[in-house]
Tab-separated table of C-alpha atoms and ligand atoms in Angstrom:
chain	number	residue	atom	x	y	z
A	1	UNK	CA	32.168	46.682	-28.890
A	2	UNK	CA	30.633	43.658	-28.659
A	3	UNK	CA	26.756	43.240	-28.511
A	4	UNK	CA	25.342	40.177	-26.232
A	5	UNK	CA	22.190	38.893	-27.950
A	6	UNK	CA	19.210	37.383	-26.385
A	7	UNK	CA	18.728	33.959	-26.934
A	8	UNK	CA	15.249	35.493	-28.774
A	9	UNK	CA	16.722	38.486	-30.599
A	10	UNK	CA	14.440	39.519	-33.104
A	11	UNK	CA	12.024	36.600	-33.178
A	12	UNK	CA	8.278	37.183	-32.303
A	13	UNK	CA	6.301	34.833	-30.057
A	14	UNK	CA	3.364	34.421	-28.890
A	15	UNK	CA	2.431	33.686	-25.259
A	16	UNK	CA	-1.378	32.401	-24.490
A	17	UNK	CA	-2.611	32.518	-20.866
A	18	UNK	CA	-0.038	35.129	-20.327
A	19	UNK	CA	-1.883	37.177	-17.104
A	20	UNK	CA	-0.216	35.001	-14.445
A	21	UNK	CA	1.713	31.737	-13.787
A	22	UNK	CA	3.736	30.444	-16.008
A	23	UNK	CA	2.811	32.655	-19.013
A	24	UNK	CA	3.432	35.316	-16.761
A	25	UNK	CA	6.570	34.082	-16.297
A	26	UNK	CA	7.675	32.718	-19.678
A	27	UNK	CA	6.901	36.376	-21.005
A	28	UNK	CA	8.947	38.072	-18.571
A	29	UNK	CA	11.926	35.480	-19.350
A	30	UNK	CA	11.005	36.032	-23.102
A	31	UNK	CA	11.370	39.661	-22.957
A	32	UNK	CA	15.110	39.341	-20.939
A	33	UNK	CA	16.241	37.455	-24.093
A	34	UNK	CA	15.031	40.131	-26.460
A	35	UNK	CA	11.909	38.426	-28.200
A	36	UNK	CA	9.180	40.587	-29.955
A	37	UNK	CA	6.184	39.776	-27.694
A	38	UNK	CA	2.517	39.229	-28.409
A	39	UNK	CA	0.935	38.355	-25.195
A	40	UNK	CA	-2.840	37.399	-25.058
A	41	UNK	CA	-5.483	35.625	-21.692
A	42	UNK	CA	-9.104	37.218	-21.131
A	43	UNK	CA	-7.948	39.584	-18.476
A	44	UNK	CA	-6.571	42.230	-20.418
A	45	UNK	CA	-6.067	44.813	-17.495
A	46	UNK	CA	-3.310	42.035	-16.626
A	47	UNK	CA	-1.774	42.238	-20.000
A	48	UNK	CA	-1.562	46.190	-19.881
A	49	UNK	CA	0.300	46.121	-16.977
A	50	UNK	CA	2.678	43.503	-17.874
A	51	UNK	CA	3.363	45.536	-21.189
A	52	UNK	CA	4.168	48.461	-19.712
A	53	UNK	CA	6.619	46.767	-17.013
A	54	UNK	CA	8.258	44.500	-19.689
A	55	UNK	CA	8.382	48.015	-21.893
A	56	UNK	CA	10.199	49.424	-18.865
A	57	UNK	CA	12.494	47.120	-17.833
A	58	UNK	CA	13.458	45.197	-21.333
A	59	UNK	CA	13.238	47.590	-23.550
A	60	UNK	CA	10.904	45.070	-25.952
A	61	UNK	CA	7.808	45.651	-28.553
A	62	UNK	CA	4.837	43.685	-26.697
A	63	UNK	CA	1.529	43.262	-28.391
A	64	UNK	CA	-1.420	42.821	-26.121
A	65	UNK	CA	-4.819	40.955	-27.381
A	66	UNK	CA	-7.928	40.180	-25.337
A	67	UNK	CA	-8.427	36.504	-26.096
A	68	UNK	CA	-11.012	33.645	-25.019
A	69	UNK	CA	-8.923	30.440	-26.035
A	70	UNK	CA	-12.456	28.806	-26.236
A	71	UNK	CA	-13.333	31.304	-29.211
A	72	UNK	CA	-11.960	30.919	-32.624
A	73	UNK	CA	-12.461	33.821	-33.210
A	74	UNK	CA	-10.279	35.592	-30.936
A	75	UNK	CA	-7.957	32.593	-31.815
A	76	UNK	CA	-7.531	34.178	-35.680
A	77	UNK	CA	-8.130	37.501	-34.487
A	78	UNK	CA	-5.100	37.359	-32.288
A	79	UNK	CA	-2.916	35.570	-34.871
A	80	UNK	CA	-3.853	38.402	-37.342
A	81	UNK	CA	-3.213	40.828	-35.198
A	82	UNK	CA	0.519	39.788	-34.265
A	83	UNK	CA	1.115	39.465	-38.129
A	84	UNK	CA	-0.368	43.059	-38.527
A	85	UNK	CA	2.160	44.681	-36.145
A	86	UNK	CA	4.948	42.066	-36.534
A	87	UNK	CA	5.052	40.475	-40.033
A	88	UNK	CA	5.492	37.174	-38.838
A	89	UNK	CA	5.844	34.494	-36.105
A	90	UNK	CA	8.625	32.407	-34.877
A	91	UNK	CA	7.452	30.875	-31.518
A	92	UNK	CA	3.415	29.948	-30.072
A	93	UNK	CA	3.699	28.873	-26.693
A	94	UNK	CA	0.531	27.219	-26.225
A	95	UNK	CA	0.074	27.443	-22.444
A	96	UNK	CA	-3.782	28.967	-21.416
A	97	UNK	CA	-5.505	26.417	-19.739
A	98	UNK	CA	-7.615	25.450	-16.950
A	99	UNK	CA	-8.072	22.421	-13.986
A	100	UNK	CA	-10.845	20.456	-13.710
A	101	UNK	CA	-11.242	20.147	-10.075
A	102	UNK	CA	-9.945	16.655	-10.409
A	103	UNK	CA	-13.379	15.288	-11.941
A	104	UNK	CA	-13.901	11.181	-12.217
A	105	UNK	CA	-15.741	10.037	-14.639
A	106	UNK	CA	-18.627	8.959	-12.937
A	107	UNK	CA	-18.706	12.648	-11.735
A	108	UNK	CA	-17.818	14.571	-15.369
A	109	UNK	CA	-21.235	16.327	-16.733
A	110	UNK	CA	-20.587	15.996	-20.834
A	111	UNK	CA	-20.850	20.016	-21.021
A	112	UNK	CA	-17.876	19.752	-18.025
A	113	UNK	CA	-16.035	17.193	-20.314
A	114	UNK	CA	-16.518	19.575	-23.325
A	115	UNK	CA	-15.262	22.718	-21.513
A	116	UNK	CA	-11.860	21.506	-20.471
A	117	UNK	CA	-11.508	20.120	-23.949
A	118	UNK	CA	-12.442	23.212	-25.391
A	119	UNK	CA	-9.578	25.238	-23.484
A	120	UNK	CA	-6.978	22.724	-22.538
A	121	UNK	CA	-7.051	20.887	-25.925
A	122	UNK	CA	-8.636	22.086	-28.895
A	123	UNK	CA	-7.713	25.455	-28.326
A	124	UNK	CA	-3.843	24.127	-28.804
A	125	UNK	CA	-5.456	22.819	-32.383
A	126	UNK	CA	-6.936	26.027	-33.253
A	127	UNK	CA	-3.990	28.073	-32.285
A	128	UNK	CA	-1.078	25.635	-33.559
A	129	UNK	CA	-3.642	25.855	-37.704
A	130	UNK	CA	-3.720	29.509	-37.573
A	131	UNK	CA	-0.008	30.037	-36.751
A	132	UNK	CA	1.149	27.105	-38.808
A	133	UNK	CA	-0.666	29.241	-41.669
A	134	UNK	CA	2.619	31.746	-41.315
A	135	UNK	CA	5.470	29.276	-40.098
A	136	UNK	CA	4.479	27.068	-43.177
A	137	UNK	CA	6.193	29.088	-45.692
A	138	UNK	CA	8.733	30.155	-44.212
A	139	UNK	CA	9.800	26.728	-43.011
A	140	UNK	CA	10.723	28.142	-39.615
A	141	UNK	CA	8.980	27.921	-36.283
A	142	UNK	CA	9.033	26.887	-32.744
A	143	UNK	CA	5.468	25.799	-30.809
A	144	UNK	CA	5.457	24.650	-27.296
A	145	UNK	CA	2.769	23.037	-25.723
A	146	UNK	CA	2.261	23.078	-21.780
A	147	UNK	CA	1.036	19.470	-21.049
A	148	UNK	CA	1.201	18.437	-17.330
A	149	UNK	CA	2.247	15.030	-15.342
A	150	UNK	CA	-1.931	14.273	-15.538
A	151	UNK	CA	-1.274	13.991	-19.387
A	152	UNK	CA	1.606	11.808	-18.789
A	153	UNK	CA	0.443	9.689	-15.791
A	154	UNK	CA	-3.244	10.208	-15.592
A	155	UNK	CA	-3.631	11.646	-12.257
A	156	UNK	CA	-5.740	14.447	-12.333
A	157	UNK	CA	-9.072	14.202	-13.404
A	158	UNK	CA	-10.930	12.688	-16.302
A	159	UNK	CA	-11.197	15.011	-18.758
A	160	UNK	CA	-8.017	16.672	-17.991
A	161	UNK	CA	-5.966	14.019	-18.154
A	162	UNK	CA	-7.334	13.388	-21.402
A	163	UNK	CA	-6.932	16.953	-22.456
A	164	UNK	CA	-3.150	17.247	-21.534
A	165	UNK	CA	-2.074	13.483	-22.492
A	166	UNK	CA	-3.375	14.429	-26.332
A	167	UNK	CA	-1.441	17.383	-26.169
A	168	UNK	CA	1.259	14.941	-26.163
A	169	UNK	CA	0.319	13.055	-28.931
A	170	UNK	CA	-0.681	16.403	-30.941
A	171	UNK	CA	3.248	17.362	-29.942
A	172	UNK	CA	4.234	14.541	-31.803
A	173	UNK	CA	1.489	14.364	-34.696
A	174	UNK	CA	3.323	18.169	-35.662
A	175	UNK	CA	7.034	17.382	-35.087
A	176	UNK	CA	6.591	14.519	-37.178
A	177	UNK	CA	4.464	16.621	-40.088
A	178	UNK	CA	7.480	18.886	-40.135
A	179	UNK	CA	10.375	17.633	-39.388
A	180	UNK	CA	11.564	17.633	-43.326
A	181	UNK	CA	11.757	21.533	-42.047
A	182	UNK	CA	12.757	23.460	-39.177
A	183	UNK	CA	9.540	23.661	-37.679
A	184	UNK	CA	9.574	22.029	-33.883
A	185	UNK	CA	6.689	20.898	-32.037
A	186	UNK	CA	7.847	20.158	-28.216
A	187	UNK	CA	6.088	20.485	-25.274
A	188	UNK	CA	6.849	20.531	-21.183
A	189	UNK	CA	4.778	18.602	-18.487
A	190	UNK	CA	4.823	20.575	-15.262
A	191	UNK	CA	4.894	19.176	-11.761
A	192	UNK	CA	2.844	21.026	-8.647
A	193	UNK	CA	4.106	24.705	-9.392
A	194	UNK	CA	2.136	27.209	-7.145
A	195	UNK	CA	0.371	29.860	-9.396
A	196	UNK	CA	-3.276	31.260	-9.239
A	197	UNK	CA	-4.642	27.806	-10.480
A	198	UNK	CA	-3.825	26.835	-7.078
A	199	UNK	CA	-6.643	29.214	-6.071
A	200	UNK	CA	-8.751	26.509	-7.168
A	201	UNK	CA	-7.958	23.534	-4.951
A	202	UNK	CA	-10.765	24.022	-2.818
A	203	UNK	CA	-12.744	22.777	-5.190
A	204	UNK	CA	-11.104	19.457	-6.056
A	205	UNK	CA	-12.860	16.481	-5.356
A	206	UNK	CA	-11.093	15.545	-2.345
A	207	UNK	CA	-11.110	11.824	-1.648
A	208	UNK	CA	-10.715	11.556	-5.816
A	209	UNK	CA	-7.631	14.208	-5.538
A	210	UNK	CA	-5.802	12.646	-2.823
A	211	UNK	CA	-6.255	8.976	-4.207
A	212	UNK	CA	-4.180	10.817	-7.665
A	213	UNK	CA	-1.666	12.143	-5.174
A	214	UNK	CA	-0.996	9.055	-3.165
A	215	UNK	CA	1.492	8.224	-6.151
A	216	UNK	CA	3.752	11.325	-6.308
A	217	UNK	CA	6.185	12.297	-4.021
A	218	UNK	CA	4.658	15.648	-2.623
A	219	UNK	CA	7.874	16.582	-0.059
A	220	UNK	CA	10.119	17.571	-3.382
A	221	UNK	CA	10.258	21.351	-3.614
A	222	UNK	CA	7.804	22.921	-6.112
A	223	UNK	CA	8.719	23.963	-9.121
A	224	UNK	CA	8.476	27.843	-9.454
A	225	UNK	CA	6.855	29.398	-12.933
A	226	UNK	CA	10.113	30.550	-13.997
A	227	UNK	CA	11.514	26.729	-13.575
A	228	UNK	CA	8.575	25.927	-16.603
A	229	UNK	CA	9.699	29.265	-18.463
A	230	UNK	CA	13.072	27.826	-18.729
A	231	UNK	CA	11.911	25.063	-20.286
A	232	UNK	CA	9.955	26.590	-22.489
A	233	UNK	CA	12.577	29.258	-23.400
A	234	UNK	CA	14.676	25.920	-24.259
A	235	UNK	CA	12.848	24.543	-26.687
A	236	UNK	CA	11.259	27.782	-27.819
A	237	UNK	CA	14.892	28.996	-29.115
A	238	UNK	CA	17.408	27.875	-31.258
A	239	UNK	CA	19.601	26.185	-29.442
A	240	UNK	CA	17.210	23.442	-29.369
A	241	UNK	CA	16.856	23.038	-33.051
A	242	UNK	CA	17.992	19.482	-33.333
A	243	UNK	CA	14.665	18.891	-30.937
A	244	UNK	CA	11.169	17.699	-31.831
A	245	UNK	CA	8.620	16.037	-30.706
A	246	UNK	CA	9.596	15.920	-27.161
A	247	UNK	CA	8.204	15.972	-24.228
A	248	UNK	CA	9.809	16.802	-21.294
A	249	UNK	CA	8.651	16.629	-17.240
A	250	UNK	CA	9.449	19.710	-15.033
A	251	UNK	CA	8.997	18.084	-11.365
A	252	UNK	CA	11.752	18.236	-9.205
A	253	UNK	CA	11.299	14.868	-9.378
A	254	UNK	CA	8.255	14.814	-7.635
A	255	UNK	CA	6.966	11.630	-10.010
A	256	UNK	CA	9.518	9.819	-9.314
B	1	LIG	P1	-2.754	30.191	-13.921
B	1	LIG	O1	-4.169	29.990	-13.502
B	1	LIG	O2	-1.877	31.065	-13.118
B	1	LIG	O3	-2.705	30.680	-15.447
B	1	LIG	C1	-3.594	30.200	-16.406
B	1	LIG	C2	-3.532	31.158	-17.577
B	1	LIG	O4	-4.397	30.656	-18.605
B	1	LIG	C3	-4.019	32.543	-17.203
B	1	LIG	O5	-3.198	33.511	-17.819
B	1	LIG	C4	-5.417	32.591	-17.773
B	1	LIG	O6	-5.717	33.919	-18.206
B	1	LIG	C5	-5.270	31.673	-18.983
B	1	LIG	N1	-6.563	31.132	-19.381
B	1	LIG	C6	-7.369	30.269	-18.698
B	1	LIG	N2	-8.502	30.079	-19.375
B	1	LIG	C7	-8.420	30.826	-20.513
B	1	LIG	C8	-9.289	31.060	-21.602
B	1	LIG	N3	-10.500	30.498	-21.692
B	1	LIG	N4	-8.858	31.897	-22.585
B	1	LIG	C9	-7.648	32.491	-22.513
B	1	LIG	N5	-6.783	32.314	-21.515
B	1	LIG	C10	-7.178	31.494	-20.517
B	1	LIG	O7	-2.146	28.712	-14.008
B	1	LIG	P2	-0.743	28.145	-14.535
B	1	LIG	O8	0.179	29.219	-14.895
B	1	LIG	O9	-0.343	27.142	-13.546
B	1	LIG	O10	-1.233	27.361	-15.841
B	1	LIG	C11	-0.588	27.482	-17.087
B	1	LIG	C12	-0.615	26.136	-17.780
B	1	LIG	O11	0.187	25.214	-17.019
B	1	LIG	C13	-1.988	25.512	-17.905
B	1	LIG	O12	-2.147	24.958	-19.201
B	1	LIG	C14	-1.986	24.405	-16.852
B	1	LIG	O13	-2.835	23.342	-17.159
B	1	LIG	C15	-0.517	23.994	-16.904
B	1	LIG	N6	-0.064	23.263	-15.720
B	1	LIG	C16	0.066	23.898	-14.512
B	1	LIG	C17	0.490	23.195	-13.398
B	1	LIG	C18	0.645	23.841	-12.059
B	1	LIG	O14	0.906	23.127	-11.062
B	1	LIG	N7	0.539	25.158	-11.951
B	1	LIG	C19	0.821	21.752	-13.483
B	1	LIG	C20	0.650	21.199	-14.802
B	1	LIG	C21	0.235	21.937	-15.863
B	1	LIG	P3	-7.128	34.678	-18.038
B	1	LIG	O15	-7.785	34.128	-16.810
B	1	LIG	O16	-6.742	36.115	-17.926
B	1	LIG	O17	-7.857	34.376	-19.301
């Protein structure tokens, strides 16, 4: 009889910020494909419960690890804990991160500017070392980084935009280390998608935020988290081995 295999049969990947949104999301599409999950975020409650439905309904092995993406610590402890129970690691999705209220400059404290670079940048550094550590000698690996249209086009706040606009250039800086191998460094930039950052708007800076909006188109449908997961199930597998080092905008055409 024949046997359908996932597009992630077998292969184990981690998923940062994976207690809502679009972690949420690209672990539930993860596990319908048949990966090996390691799912990590600070809310662990959140991660129990998605274990046990993704347990349920998939059939999968899913890992769970408290983790502060601002702590190295947790960083390595989570890495050495998916290596413990899985032996190895084929995918880091690289997608825990925070807004930042849509801060200018003249507004952006330096402990505010060293926050978001903490989580929405550095921790991508820390996590992409540690896992490189394993993918290294294997020569096999797939890391996805979840940029956003502010990294592309500036348009959310300061430090933000400078966060998600290195991730780019880190997306490159990796491909281009590796691509003797098949190690793949891509990453996705998502439009508005509704998820619990949206929570947050309340406290943007409004005249700043709607001055960054007046350039987007904001009557194109939102994206949906699963619309990011796709993505990020693309380049995560292997049919998009021939692909590195880019970057690609989820928006409905919203930037347009
Ligand atoms: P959510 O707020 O729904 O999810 C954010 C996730 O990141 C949560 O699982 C949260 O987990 C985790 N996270 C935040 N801070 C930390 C931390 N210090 N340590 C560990 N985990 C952390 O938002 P989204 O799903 O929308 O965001 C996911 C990514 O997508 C982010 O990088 C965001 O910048 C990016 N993005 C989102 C857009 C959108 O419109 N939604 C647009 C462009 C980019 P916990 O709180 O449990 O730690």
């Amino acid at each position: 009889m024949y046997e359908r295999k996932g597009r992630l049969e077998d292969k184990v990947c981690i998923v940062t910020g994976a207690s809502s949104g679009i972690g949420y999301a690209t672990a539930v599409r993860f596990a319908q494909e048949g990966a090996i999950l390691s799912i990590c975020a600070r809310r662990e409650e959140r991660l129990i419960e998605l274990k046990k439905m993704l347990e349920e309904e998939y059939g999968v092995k899913v890992l769970v690890t408290k983790c502060d993406v601002g702590s190295y610590d947790d960083i390595k402890n989570t890495v050495a804990k998916t290596i413990e129970e899985f032996g190895k690691i084929d995918v880091l999705v690289n997608n825990a991160g925070m807004i930042d209220y849509h801060v200018p400059i003249t507004r952006c404290e330096p402990e505010w500017w060293d926050r978001i670079i903490d989580i929405d940048q550095k921790s991508v550094f820390l996590f992409t070392k540690e896992v490189l550590k394993y993918m290294e000698p294997v020569g096999y690996g797939s890391i996805v980084n979840v940029s956003s249209l502010g990294g592309y086009f500036g348009n959310c706040g300061y430090p933000y935009s400078a966060a998600k606009a290195a991730l780019i250039a880190m997306t490159k800086n990796v491909a281009l280390q590796y691509n003797m191998t098949q190690i793949r460094c891509n990453a996705i930039c998502p439009g508005s998608t509704p998820t619990e950052i949206e929570n947050e708007i309340d406290k943007f800076h409004d005249d700043f935020a709607s001055h960054c909006f007046k350039g987007l188109n904001m009557e194109v449908p939102k994206c949906s988290p699963f619309d990011q997961a796709n993505a990020i199930l693309y380049f995560s597998c292997d049919e998009s081995y021939a692909t590195t080092g880019q970057v690609i905008v989820i928006d409905h055409g919203e930037s347009l």
